[in-house]
mmCIF file of C-alpha atoms in Angstrom:
data_model
loop_
_atom_site.group_PDB
_atom_site.id
_atom_site.type_symbol
_atom_site.label_atom_id
_atom_site.label_comp_id
_atom_site.label_asym_id
_atom_site.label_seq_id
_atom_site.Cartn_x
_atom_site.Cartn_y
_atom_site.Cartn_z
ATOM 1 C CA GLU A 98 58.159 60.913 108.268
ATOM 2 C CA ALA A 99 57.596 64.747 108.799
ATOM 3 C CA VAL A 100 59.510 64.604 112.136
ATOM 4 C CA ASN A 101 61.978 63.025 110.318
ATOM 5 C CA VAL A 102 62.130 66.212 107.577
ATOM 6 C CA GLU A 103 61.562 68.462 110.066
ATOM 7 C CA ALA A 104 64.878 67.126 112.278
ATOM 8 C CA SER A 105 67.023 66.728 109.234
ATOM 9 C CA ALA A 106 66.300 70.422 108.369
ATOM 10 C CA ARG A 107 66.955 71.437 111.793
ATOM 11 C CA LYS A 108 70.120 69.338 111.949
ATOM 12 C CA ARG A 109 71.354 70.953 108.891
ATOM 13 C CA ARG A 110 70.618 74.909 110.103
ATOM 14 C CA ILE A 111 72.230 74.081 113.306
ATOM 15 C CA LEU A 112 75.134 72.982 111.207
ATOM 16 C CA SER A 113 74.717 75.848 109.064
ATOM 17 C CA THR A 114 75.229 78.429 111.736
ATOM 18 C CA VAL A 115 78.174 76.362 113.775
ATOM 19 C CA ASN A 116 79.967 76.427 110.413
ATOM 20 C CA LEU A 117 79.768 80.262 109.583
ATOM 21 C CA GLY A 118 80.358 80.932 113.367
ATOM 22 C CA THR A 119 83.734 78.801 112.578
ATOM 23 C CA ARG A 120 84.250 80.544 109.257
ATOM 24 C CA ARG A 121 84.071 83.841 110.845
ATOM 25 C CA VAL A 122 86.354 83.057 114.133
ATOM 26 C CA ILE A 123 88.893 81.827 111.697
ATOM 27 C CA LEU A 124 88.771 85.117 109.166
ATOM 28 C CA GLU A 125 89.062 87.019 112.511
ATOM 29 C CA ALA A 126 91.940 85.214 113.695
ATOM 30 C CA ARG A 127 93.719 85.835 110.166
ATOM 31 C CA GLU A 128 92.908 89.497 110.059
ATOM 32 C CA LYS A 129 94.313 89.949 113.314
ATOM 33 C CA VAL A 130 97.062 87.827 112.719
ATOM 34 C CA LEU A 131 97.668 89.999 109.293
ATOM 35 C CA GLY A 132 97.154 93.161 111.404
ATOM 36 C CA ARG A 133 100.001 92.471 113.377
ATOM 37 C CA ILE A 134 102.698 91.319 110.928
ATOM 38 C CA MET A 135 101.551 94.828 108.796
ATOM 39 C CA ASP A 136 102.366 96.187 112.020
ATOM 40 C CA ARG A 137 105.496 94.804 112.318
ATOM 41 C CA VAL A 138 106.360 95.537 108.390
ATOM 42 C CA ARG A 139 105.572 99.674 109.370
ATOM 43 C CA GLU A 140 108.038 99.229 112.403
ATOM 44 C CA LEU A 141 110.656 97.951 110.256
ATOM 45 C CA SER A 142 110.295 100.116 107.433
ATOM 46 C CA ALA A 143 111.076 103.125 109.769
ATOM 47 C CA ALA A 144 114.085 101.680 111.050
ATOM 48 C CA PHE A 145 115.097 101.161 107.426
ATOM 49 C CA ARG A 146 115.636 105.144 107.345
ATOM 50 C CA SER A 147 119.119 104.550 109.076
ATOM 51 C CA ALA A 148 120.028 101.747 106.793
ATOM 52 C CA THR A 149 122.921 101.965 104.261
ATOM 53 C CA GLU A 150 120.854 101.217 101.518
ATOM 54 C CA TYR A 151 117.970 103.539 102.601
ATOM 55 C CA PRO A 152 119.721 106.746 100.195
ATOM 56 C CA SER A 153 119.433 104.467 96.991
ATOM 57 C CA TRP A 154 116.425 103.400 97.761
ATOM 58 C CA LEU A 155 114.983 106.875 98.127
ATOM 59 C CA ARG A 156 116.484 108.040 94.376
ATOM 60 C CA GLU A 157 114.626 105.000 93.231
ATOM 61 C CA MET A 158 111.753 106.422 94.649
ATOM 62 C CA ILE A 159 112.538 109.796 93.487
ATOM 63 C CA ILE A 160 113.443 108.646 89.974
ATOM 64 C CA GLU A 161 110.173 106.939 89.565
ATOM 65 C CA GLY A 162 108.182 109.859 90.805
ATOM 66 C CA ALA A 163 109.774 111.632 88.588
ATOM 67 C CA LEU A 164 109.131 109.910 85.241
ATOM 68 C CA ALA A 165 105.517 109.489 86.921
ATOM 69 C CA LEU A 166 104.610 113.101 86.373
ATOM 70 C CA ASN A 167 106.244 113.733 83.598
ATOM 71 C CA THR A 168 106.935 117.749 84.166
ATOM 72 C CA GLY A 169 109.951 120.220 83.746
ATOM 73 C CA GLU A 170 109.769 120.903 87.764
ATOM 74 C CA ALA A 171 108.491 118.882 90.345
ATOM 75 C CA VAL A 172 109.036 119.180 93.966
ATOM 76 C CA VAL A 173 110.246 116.138 96.068
ATOM 77 C CA VAL A 174 108.170 116.066 99.463
ATOM 78 C CA THR A 175 109.846 114.130 102.433
ATOM 79 C CA ALA A 176 110.243 114.112 106.114
ATOM 80 C CA LEU A 177 112.415 116.679 107.779
ATOM 81 C CA CYS A 178 114.911 113.754 108.991
ATOM 82 C CA ASP A 179 115.921 113.219 105.379
ATOM 83 C CA ARG A 180 117.260 116.638 104.809
ATOM 84 C CA ASP A 181 121.118 115.037 105.575
ATOM 85 C CA ILE A 182 120.424 112.573 102.532
ATOM 86 C CA LEU A 183 118.592 115.131 100.077
ATOM 87 C CA GLY A 184 120.920 118.103 99.962
ATOM 88 C CA LEU A 185 121.389 119.642 96.373
ATOM 89 C CA PRO A 186 124.589 117.142 95.287
ATOM 90 C CA PHE A 187 121.782 114.085 95.819
ATOM 91 C CA LEU A 188 119.494 116.080 93.449
ATOM 92 C CA LYS A 189 121.677 117.261 91.036
ATOM 93 C CA ASP A 190 122.991 113.728 90.411
ATOM 94 C CA ILE A 191 119.563 112.628 90.045
ATOM 95 C CA THR A 192 118.772 115.378 87.714
ATOM 96 C CA ARG A 193 121.826 114.489 86.028
ATOM 97 C CA GLU A 194 120.600 110.601 86.048
ATOM 98 C CA LEU A 195 117.471 111.612 84.666
ATOM 99 C CA LYS A 196 118.276 113.462 81.599
ATOM 100 C CA GLY A 197 121.400 111.007 80.879
ATOM 101 C CA SER A 198 119.528 107.417 81.607
ATOM 102 C CA TYR A 199 115.773 108.910 80.509
ATOM 103 C CA SER A 200 116.343 111.961 78.271
ATOM 104 C CA LYS A 201 114.592 114.028 80.949
ATOM 105 C CA ASP A 202 115.241 117.301 81.653
ATOM 106 C CA MET A 203 113.853 118.021 85.004
ATOM 107 C CA VAL A 204 114.529 120.842 88.035
ATOM 108 C CA LEU A 205 113.683 119.355 91.279
ATOM 109 C CA THR A 206 113.700 121.022 94.366
ATOM 110 C CA THR A 207 112.733 120.188 97.702
ATOM 111 C CA GLU A 208 110.346 120.934 100.398
ATOM 112 C CA PHE A 209 110.481 119.217 104.329
ATOM 113 C CA ASP A 210 107.611 117.987 106.508
ATOM 114 C CA VAL A 211 108.322 118.527 109.939
ATOM 115 C CA GLU A 212 105.091 116.510 110.762
ATOM 116 C CA ALA A 213 105.920 113.320 108.002
ATOM 117 C CA GLN A 214 107.651 110.194 109.583
ATOM 118 C CA ASP A 215 107.373 107.646 106.553
ATOM 119 C CA ILE A 216 109.936 106.977 104.648
ATOM 120 C CA GLY A 217 109.937 107.790 101.028
ATOM 121 C CA VAL A 218 108.877 110.644 99.162
ATOM 122 C CA VAL A 219 106.140 112.792 97.547
ATOM 123 C CA LEU A 220 106.708 114.153 94.301
ATOM 124 C CA ARG A 221 104.492 117.273 93.313
ATOM 125 C CA SER A 222 104.008 119.162 90.019
ATOM 126 C CA ARG A 223 105.374 123.081 90.593
ATOM 127 C CA ASP A 224 101.546 123.791 89.842
ATOM 128 C CA ARG A 225 100.590 121.145 92.638
ATOM 129 C CA ARG A 226 98.503 119.520 90.036
ATOM 130 C CA MET A 227 99.673 116.269 89.657
ATOM 131 C CA GLU A 228 101.126 114.087 92.720
ATOM 132 C CA CYS A 229 103.537 111.166 92.936
ATOM 133 C CA ASP A 230 102.955 109.601 96.571
ATOM 134 C CA ASN A 231 105.965 107.101 96.689
ATOM 135 C CA THR A 232 106.154 107.186 100.414
ATOM 136 C CA PHE A 233 106.425 103.511 101.993
ATOM 137 C CA ARG A 234 102.846 103.814 103.206
ATOM 138 C CA ALA A 235 101.407 104.771 100.053
ATOM 139 C CA ARG A 236 103.173 101.848 98.095
ATOM 140 C CA LEU A 237 102.357 99.286 100.706
ATOM 141 C CA THR A 238 98.805 100.564 100.172
ATOM 142 C CA ARG A 239 98.864 100.133 96.608
ATOM 143 C CA VAL A 240 100.209 96.746 96.675
ATOM 144 C CA TYR A 241 98.019 95.851 99.449
ATOM 145 C CA ASP A 242 95.576 92.960 98.413
ATOM 146 C CA GLU A 243 98.549 90.950 96.515
ATOM 147 C CA ALA A 244 100.577 90.969 99.507
ATOM 148 C CA ARG A 245 97.760 89.985 102.104
ATOM 149 C CA ALA A 246 96.924 87.071 99.928
ATOM 150 C CA ASP A 247 100.537 86.481 99.925
ATOM 151 C CA ILE A 248 101.146 86.673 103.594
ATOM 152 C CA LEU A 249 97.639 84.929 104.588
ATOM 153 C CA GLY A 250 99.649 81.763 102.584
ATOM 154 C CA GLU A 251 102.856 82.134 104.398
ATOM 155 C CA VAL A 252 101.134 81.414 107.431
ATOM 156 C CA PHE A 253 98.021 79.641 106.810
ATOM 157 C CA GLY A 254 99.145 77.455 104.012
ATOM 158 C CA GLY A 255 96.922 76.708 101.227
ATOM 159 C CA ASN A 256 93.800 77.190 103.339
ATOM 160 C CA VAL A 257 93.365 81.113 102.442
#
């Protein structure tokens, strides 16, 4: 009987080890798939810069950031390649919308980052004490856990 108890315990340990190994392999595969999907999302986001909807999206990011900062003056920091969009008429139009639709009187200026590649903007208060990062990468980071669960649910079904 002692032999049966020992054999049963050994069998449970072996099965437990196999189950842990299987779970590890599955989790690694899921993370690899997720990594590839996220890489593709980043590639597509870079291509979005040339889409006709990009200026409207950029406008939304600036308005959202301006309202979050809630200051009288803000600097809109973006990639140098967005300078054609973020001209004075574009900013004046946003300033009018902030005042008209949100009763927010704000002065916006631009600063272009020659090293930035990401789409979107970072808004900073003039004194640099407050910042709202509305770049695609920052926004993706903020919703990553929720997006991760949704992606894994879509790819692997209910077995997340």
